[in-house]
XYZ file of C-alpha atoms in Angstrom:
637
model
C 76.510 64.896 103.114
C 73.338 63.909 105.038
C 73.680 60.350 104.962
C 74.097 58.855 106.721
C 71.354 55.069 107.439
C 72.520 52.434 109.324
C 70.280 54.850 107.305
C 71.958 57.041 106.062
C 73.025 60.148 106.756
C 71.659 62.776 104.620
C 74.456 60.939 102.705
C 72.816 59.828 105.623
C 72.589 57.489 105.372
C 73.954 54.431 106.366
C 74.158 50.835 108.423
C 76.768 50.499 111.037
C 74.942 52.112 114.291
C 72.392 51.652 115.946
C 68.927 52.069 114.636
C 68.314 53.336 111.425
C 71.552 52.977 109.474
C 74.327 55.298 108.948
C 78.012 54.949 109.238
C 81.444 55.960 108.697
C 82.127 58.490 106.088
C 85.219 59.977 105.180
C 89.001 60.863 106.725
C 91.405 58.255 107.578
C 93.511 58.533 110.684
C 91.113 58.866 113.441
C 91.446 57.167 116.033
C 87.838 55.498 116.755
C 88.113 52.962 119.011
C 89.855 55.854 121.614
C 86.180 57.535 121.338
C 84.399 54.404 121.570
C 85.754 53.232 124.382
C 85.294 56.945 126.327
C 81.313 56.587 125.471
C 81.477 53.137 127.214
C 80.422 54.431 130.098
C 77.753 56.682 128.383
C 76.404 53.717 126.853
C 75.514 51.757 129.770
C 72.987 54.049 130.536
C 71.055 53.239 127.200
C 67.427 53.770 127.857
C 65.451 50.717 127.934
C 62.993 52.392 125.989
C 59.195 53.166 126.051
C 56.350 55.478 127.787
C 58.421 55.698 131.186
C 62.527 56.236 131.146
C 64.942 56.798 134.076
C 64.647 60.608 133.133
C 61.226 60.847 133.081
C 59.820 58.081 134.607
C 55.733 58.834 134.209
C 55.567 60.092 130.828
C 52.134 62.207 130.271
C 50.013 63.592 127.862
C 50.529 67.333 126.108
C 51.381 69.632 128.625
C 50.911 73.046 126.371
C 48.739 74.078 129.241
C 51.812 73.830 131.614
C 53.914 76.528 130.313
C 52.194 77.605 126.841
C 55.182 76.165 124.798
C 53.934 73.993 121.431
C 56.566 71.124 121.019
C 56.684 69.201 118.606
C 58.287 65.738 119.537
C 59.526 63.140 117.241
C 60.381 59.580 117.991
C 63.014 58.394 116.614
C 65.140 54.769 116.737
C 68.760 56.062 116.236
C 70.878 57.333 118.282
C 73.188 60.220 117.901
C 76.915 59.429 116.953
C 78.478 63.221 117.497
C 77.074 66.101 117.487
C 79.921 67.787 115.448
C 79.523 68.507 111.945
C 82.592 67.352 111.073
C 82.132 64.007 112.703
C 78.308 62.967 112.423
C 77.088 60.528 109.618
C 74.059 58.552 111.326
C 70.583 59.846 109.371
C 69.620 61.407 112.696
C 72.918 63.409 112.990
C 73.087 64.831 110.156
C 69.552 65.647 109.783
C 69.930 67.452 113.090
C 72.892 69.418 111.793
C 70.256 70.242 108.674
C 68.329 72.488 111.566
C 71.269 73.674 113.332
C 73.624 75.465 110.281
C 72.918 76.250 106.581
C 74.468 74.740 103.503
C 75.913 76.720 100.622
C 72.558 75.001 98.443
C 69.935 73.675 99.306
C 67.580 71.406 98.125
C 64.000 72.724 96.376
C 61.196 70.786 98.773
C 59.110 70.936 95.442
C 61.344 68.767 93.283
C 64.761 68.654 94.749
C 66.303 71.144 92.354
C 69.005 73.380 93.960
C 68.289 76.417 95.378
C 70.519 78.894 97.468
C 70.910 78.364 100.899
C 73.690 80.473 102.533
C 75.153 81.255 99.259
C 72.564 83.464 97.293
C 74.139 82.331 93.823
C 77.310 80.626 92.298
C 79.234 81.038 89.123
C 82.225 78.781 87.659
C 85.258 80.272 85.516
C 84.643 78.831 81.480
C 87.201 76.010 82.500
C 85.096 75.192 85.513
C 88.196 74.946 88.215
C 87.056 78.071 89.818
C 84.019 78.589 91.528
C 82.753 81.952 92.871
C 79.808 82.099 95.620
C 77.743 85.221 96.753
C 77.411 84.605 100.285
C 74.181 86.476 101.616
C 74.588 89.345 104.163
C 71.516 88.328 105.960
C 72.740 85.800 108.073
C 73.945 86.078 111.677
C 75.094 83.314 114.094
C 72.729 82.817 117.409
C 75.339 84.549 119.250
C 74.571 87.578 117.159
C 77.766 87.689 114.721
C 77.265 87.792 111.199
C 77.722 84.731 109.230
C 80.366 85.045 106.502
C 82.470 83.561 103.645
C 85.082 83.501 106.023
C 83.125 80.819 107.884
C 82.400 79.221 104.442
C 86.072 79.154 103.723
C 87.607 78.763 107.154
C 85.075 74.862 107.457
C 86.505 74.033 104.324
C 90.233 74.386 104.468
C 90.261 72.599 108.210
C 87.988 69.575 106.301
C 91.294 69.859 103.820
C 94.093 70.210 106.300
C 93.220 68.303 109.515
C 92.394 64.388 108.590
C 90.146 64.192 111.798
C 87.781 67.588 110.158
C 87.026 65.024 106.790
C 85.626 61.798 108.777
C 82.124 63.137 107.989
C 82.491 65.001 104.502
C 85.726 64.661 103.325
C 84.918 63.330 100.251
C 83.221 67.003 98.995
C 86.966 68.904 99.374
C 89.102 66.247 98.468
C 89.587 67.949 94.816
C 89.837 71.528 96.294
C 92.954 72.786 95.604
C 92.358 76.364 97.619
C 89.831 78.227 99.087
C 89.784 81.641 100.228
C 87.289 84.969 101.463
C 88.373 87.936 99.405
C 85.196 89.746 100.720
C 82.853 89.267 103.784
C 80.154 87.967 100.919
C 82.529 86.236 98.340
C 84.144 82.615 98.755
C 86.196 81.395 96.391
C 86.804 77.570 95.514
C 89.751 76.858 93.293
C 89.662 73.129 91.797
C 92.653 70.437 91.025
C 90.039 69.549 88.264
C 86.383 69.879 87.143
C 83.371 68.731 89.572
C 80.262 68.285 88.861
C 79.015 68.237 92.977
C 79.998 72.258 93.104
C 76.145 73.201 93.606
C 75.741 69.636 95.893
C 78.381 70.504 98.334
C 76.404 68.769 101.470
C 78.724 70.278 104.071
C 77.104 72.300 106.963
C 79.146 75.599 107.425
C 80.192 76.093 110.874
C 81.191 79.491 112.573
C 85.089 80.444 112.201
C 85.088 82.074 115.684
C 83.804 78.980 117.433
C 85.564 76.322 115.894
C 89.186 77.733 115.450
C 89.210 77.090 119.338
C 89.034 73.469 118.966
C 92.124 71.582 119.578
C 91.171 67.640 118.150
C 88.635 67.297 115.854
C 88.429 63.486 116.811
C 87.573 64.196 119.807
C 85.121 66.947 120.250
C 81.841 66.076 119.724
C 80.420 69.647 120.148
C 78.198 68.624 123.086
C 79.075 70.188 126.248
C 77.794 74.163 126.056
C 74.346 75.171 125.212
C 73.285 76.416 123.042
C 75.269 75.356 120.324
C 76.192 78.258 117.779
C 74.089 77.739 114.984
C 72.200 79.944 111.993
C 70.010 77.620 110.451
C 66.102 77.386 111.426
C 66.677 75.876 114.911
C 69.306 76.019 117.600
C 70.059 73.423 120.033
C 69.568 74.084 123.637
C 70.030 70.641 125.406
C 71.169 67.569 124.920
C 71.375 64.244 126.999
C 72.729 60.749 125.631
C 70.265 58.107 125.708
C 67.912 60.734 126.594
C 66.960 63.569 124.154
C 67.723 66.516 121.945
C 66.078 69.640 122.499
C 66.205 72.960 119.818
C 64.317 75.898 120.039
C 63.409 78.288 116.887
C 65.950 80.846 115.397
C 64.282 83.781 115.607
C 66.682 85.826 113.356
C 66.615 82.887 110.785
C 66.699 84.392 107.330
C 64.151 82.700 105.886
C 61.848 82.726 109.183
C 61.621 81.327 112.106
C 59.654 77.965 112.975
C 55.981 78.160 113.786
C 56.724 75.481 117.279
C 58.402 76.711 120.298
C 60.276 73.864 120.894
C 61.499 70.541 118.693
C 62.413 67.460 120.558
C 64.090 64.394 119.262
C 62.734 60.994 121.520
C 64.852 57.440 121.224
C 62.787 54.761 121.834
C 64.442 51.042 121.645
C 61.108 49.556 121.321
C 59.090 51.041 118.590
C 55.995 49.321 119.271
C 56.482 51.674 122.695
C 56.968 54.688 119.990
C 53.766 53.801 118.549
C 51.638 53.505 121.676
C 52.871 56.728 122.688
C 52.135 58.461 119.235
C 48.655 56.991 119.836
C 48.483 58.188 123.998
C 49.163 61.666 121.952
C 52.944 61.466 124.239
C 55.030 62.118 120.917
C 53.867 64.088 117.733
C 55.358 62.100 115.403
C 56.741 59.114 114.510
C 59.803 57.810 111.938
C 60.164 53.856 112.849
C 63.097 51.923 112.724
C 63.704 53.678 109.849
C 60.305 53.729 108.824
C 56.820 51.707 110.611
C 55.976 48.342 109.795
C 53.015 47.119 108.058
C 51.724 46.051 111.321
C 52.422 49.287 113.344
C 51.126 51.492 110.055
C 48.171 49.084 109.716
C 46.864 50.099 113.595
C 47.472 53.446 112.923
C 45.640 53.842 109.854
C 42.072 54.269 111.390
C 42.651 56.017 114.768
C 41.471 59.660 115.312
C 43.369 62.530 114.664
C 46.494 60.173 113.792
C 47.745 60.596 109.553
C 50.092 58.043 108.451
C 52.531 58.956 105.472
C 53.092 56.490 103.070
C 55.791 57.723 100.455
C 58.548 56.451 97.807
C 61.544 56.563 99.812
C 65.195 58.103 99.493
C 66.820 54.551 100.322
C 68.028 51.548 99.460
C 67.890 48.009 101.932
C 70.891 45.842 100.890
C 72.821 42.974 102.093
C 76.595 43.375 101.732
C 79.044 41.132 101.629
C 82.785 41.161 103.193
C 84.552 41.483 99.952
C 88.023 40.840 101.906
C 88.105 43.676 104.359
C 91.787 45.807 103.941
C 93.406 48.722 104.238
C 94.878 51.144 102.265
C 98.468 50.213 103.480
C 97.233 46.616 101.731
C 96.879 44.934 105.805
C 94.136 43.019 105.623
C 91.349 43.207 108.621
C 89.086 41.024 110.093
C 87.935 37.652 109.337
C 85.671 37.550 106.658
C 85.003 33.923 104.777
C 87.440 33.294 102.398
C 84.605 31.384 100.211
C 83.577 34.994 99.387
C 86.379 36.089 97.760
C 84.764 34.181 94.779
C 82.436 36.029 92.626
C 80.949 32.632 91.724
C 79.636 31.928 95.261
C 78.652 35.795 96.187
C 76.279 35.814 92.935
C 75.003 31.967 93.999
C 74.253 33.988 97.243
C 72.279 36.758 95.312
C 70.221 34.100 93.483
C 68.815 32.347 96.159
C 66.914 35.803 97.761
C 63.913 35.453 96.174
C 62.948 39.480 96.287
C 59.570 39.359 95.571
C 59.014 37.304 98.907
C 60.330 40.024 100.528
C 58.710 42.779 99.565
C 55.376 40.491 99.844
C 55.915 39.655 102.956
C 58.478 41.258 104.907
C 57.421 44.790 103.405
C 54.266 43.629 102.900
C 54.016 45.900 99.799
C 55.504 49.166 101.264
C 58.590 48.658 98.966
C 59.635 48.377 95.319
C 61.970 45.417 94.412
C 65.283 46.969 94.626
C 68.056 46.555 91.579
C 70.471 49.230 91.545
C 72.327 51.047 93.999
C 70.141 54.283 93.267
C 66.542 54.444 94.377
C 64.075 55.185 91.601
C 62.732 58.146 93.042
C 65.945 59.720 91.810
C 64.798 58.789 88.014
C 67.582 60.425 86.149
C 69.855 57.676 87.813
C 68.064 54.820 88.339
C 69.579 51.953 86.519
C 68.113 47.991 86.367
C 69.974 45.160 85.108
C 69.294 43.599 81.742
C 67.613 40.542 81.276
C 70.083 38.781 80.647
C 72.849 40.285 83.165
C 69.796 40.010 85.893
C 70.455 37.989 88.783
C 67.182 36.579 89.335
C 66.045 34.353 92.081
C 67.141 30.657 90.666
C 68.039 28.402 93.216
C 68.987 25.760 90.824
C 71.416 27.950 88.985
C 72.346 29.032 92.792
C 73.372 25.562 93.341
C 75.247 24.885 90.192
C 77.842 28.136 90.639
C 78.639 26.934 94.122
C 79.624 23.702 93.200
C 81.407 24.967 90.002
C 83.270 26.985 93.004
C 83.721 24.029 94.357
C 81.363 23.739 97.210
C 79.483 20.666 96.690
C 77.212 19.335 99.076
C 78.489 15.851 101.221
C 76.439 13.275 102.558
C 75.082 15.342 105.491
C 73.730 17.981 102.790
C 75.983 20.690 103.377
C 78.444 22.491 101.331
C 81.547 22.263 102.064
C 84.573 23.374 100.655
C 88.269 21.539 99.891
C 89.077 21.417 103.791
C 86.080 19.537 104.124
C 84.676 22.381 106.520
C 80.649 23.669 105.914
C 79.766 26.578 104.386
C 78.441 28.562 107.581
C 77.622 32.718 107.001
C 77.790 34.991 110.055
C 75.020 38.255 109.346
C 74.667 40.967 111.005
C 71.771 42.528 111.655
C 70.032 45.642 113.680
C 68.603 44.417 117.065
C 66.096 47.227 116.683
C 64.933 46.784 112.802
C 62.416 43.859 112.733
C 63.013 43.425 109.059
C 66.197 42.649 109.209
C 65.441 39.895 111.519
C 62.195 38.849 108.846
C 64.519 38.730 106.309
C 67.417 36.947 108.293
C 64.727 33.993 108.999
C 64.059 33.480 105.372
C 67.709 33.209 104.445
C 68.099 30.921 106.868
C 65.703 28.857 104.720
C 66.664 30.023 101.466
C 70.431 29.314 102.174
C 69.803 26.477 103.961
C 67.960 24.630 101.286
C 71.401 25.346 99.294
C 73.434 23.486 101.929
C 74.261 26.629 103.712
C 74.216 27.387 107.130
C 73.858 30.878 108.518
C 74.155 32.397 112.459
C 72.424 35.816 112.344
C 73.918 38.021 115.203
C 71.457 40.929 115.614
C 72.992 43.400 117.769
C 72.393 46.914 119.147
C 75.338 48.019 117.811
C 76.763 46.633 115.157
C 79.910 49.497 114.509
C 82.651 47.904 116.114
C 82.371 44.532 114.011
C 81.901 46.304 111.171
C 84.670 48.435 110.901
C 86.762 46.085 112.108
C 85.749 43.460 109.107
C 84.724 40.946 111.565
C 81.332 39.915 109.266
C 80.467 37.703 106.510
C 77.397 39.620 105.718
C 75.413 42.691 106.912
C 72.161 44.379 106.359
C 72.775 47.791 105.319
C 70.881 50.505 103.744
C 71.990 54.383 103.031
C 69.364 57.380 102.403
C 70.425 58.562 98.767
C 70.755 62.551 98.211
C 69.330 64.077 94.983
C 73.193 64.203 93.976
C 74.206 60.383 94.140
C 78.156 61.350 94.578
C 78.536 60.336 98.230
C 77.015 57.192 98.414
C 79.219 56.330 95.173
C 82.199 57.883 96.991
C 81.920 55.435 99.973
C 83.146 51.950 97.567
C 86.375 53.784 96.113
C 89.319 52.289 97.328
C 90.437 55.697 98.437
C 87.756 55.488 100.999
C 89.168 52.595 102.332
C 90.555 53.362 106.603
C 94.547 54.301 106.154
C 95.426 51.545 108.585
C 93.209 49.110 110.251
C 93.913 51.535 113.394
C 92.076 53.684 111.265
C 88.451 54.902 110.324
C 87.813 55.486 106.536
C 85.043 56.441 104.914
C 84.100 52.650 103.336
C 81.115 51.350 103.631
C 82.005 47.672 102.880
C 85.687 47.565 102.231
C 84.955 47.221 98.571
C 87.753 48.026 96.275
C 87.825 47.850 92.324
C 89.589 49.626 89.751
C 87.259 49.693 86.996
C 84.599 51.225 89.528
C 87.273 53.722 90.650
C 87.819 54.916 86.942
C 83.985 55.289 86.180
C 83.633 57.747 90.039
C 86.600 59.674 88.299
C 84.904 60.094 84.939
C 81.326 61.192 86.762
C 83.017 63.876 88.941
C 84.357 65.716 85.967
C 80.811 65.246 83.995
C 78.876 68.374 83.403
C 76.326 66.768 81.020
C 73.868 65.583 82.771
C 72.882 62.998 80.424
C 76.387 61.394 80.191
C 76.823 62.004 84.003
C 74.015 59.729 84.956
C 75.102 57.319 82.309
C 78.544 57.106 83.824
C 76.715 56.465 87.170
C 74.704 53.568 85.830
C 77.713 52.124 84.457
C 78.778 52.224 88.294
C 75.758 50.624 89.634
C 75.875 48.044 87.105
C 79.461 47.541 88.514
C 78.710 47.568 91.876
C 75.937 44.780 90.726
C 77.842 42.630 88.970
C 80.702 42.047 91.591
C 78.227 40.898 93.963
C 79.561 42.562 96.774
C 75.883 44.267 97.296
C 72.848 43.222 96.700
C 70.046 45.449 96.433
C 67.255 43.662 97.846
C 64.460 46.850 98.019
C 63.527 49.968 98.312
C 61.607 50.813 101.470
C 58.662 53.208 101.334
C 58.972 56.189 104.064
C 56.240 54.859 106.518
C 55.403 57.619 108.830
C 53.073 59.094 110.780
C 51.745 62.077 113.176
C 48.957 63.459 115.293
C 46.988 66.007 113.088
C 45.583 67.559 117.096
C 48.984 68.780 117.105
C 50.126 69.443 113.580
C 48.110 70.897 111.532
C 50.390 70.928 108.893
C 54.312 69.521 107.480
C 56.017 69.737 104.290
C 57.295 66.621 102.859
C 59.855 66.184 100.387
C 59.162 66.017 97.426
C 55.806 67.857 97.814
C 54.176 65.056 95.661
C 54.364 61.819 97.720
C 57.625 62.643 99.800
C 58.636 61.798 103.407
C 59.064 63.760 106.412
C 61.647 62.472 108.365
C 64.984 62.525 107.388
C 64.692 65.328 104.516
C 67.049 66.535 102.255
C 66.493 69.716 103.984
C 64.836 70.792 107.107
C 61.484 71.792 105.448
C 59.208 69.248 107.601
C 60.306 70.806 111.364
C 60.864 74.352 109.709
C 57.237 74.484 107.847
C 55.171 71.951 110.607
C 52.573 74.590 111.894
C 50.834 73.442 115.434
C 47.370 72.642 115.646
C 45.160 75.806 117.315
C 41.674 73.940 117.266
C 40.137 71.160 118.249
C 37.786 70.280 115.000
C 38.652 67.833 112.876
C 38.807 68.547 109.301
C 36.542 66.654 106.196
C 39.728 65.392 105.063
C 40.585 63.766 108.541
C 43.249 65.275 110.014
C 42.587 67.705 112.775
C 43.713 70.738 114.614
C 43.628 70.283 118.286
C 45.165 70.256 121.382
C 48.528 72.069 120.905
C 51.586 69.744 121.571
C 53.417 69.606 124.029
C 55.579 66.692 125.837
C 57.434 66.250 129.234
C 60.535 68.605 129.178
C 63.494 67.087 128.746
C 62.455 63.693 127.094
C 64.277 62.971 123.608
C 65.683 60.655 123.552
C 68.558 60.307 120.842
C 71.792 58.283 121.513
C 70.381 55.060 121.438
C 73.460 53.273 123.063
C 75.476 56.310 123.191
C 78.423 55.428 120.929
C 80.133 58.704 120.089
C 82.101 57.552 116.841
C 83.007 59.196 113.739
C 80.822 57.287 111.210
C 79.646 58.573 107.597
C 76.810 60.442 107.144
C 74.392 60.163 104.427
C 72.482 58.986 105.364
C 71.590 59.256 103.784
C 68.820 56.755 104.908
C 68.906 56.330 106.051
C 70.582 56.272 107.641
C 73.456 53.643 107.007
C 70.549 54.211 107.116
């Protein structure tokens, strides 16, 4: 899964983190708040963010000259929740795990269609419960031992056997019935029943010989020896919360090794800082909070040797709604309004965001007006309501479903309900993602006009409330794969935490039958066609409860110094983005600049990069926790 946004993961996507969203993905009983509360003290050394940090406090220009290495350095504004596989979901996570193992499949940077990755090619049995992968011989662990199916099968059966092993992807094995290595180059996957995710399977494969020494998967967040055991196109060297992540090039890499020396991950807080140093030529690139704002793109746009990217994205930007936060045991958590346990008043809530305001003026244009759950860059499952089943902005029919719920406005002008008490929302929001704030102001107006008070509590971290249900509403947003079965996985009601001790792989606590029966009919769908009609028939599910509304579809807003790349694949190769990939074809392909002429098409090879060693700066505030990838983006997103 890369998903992770607050952006999500590469399922990447998700929301519940810091900076771009991501959050919790899969597994039940770990215990979270034990490896919260041991990053506490990481945390308080959060960088404050911009040109000069404790660790490097006078930041300078490319310093290629220094010691001949060409780094490429990207800021970012997430932070790093684990740095184990089995435990990352944050966009920036899992997009780092992307570099540091290979995948079964991977993803064609062309047009997304699958291609092999550490498995060379794949066959099912006629009934389609068994699955047979060629696993390439060509592959070899930094550490010099040969990559195998044993590795293959040895990552899946502890994601299937140890509860702690699925927080991140457990969702991919959780139909496996047995998997085994008859060969060095054969893996076998034996299904309960058909699934249609058997060339998707977005689960980095980790080496047997390592792992098998760790004791709690909860726990170990694979961040203490360097380098880290790796065979995909990068390994990682060094690492520092609230500091950086460093990676060097795989030189045995299968497919080839990376043209830079060196790849460095930068968290800045501030991202007008981030900016300013992409144009002081300090970083090489940069992502935003997930992505620029007009402003920030707007200054960019005419300085030398800077390109800005300005692409369709892979996510969605959503505000969700507690739906009644609970369990699996059926204990209710947190302390969500009661009010919106009425479908009435949630879609009263969706009709007074007027969408084209916000992708006006909040987005200023760098969006589409969102709909369903599925981005329309993924065409085959992009699904928009009817008109008539549309919930279009209409703040007079807004007003007539809440007081058909029964929240009619007193004397003061504000709804209130039968124990005479207001209608007032609690949102959160990301300290660190301006629009979220943008958007929060105009809902304040919206709402308010409506009789309805809101208080929006923008935080750095907005995890613990969230998984502990303690939210009316939240701005979330999740980077979608080209297969759209993780993000759909994350509102079963098996994804729901076992306990509320527990960490499940939820992204909102949402919980309906009907939808459950639809995720069990696409999972088993090998037609194409009727798959993605089965999906649609989700998203207009998920739409009509309410419980999310899809307010747009961000652009990727990007950009980097052309003196010191000369070129980057982006994904798709027609319009795509950089960061955030499903893949790692931007870092693997990027090729450093070797001149200093400028091109007639503007960009411009140059000075070769370089940036002060040591200086990415990643965890933003250093909250190790087990949250769900995929991005995807973004990264809850």
């Amino acid at each position: 899964m890369d998903t992770n946004d607050q952006y999500g993961g590469q399922h990447e996507n998700r929301r519940p983190g810091t900076g771009p969203r991501s959050r919790p993905r899969t597994g039940g009983g770990v215990a979270r708040r034990v490896r919260l509360a041991t990053a506490a003290g990481a945390a308080a050394l959060a960088l404050t963010a911009g040109l000069a940090t404790p660790l490097d406090p006078a930041p300078r220009q490319a310093q290629a000259a220094d010691d001949g290495k060409q780094t490429l350095t990207v800021a970012v504004a997430q932070s790093v929740d684990s740095l184990s596989p089995f435990l990352a979901v944050r966009l920036l996570s899992t997009s780092i795990h992307r570099l540091m193992y290979d995948y079964l499949t991977n993803y064609d940077p062309e047009d997304n269609h699958v291609i092999p990755g550490l498995a060379t090619e794949w066959k099912s049995s006629p009934d389609k419960l068994t699955w047979t992968y060629t696993i390439r011989s060509d592959s070899k662990w930094s550490d010099g031992q040969q990559a195998t199916a044993e590795d293959a099968a040895w990552t899946f059966n502890t994601m299937m056997t140890d509860e702690a092993a699925a927080t991140a992807n457990g969702s991919f094995v959780a139909n496996f019935e047995k998997v085994t290595a008859p060969s060095p180059t054969e893996l076998v996957i034996r299904l309960k029943k058909p699934q249609a995710t058997m060339t998707a399977l977005d689960v980095p494969i980790v080496p047997k010989h390592v792992w098998e020494k760790v004791d709690d998967f909860s726990k170990f967040n694979n961040d203490k020896d360097f380098p880290i055991v790796g065979n995909g196109p990068f390994v990682l060297t060094d690492y520092k919360p609230d500091s950086y992540v460093r990676l060097e090039p795989n030189k045995d890499f299968w497919r080839g090794a990376p043209k830079f020396d060196e790849l460095l991950f930068r968290y800045y807080k501030d991202q007008d800082a981030a900016v300013s140093a992409l144009r002081k030529g300090e970083v090489s690139f940069v992502a935003g909070s997930p992505s620029l704002t007009p402003a920030q793109a707007a200054s960019l746009r005419n300085e030398k040797n800077i390109k800005v990217n300005n692409a369709p994205g892979r996510r969605f930007y959503a505000l969700a709604t507690n739906p009644g936060a609970k369990a699996k045991n059926g204990e209710k958590m947190g302390d969500g309004h009661p009010s919106l346990l009425d479908q009435r008043v949630r879609n009263a809530l969706f009709r007074a965001v007027d969408r084209k305001t916000i992708i006006d003026k909040v987005f200023q244009g760098h969006a589409e007006m969102g709909a369903g759950y599925i981005p329309p860059r993924y065409e085959q499952y992009f699904w928009e309501p009817s008109a008539d089943q549309e919930l279009a902005y209409d703040p007079a029919e807004a007003a007539r479903l809440l007081d058909q719920a029964g929240y009619r406005k007193n004397g003061d002008g504000k709804r209130v309900g039968k124990d005479g008490k207001p209608l007032n929302y609690r949102i959160l929001c990301h300290a660190t993602d301006p629009n979220d704030k943008a958007i929060g102001k105009y809902l304040e107006e919206w709402w308010g006009d409506l009789g309805i008070g809101i208080t929006l509590s923008c935080l750095d971290n907005v995890t613990d409330p969230w998984l502990a249900g303690e939210y009316d509403l939240a701005f979330d947003g999740w980077s979608v794969n080209p297969d759209p079965d993780f993000v759909l996985s994350i509102h079963t009601c098996g994804a729901l935490p076992a306990t509320p001790k527990d960490t499940g792989a939820t992204d909102n606590f949402i919980c309906d039958k009907k939808y459950d029966e639809l995720y069990a009919q696409q999972l088993v769908e090998y037609d194409p066609a009727e798959r993605a009609n089965i999906v649609k028939q989700m998203e207009s599910r998920l739409y009509d409860l309410g419980y999310m509304n899809v307010m747009a579809y961000p652009n990727a807003v990007e950009a980097y110094r052309t003196d010191q790349i000369e070129s980057i694949t982006t994904m798709p190769k027609k319009a795509g983005n950089l960061y955030g990939q499903d893949g790692y074809w931007s870092w693997w392909s990027a090729v450093p600049a070797s001149s200093g002429e400028a091109s007639d098409d503007g960009s411009s090879t140059g000075v070769t990069v370089g940036i002060a060693a040591g200086a990415v700066v990643l965890v933003g505030l250093g909250v190790f926790v087990a949250m769900r990838r995929r991005a995807t983006a973004e990264d809850r997103e």
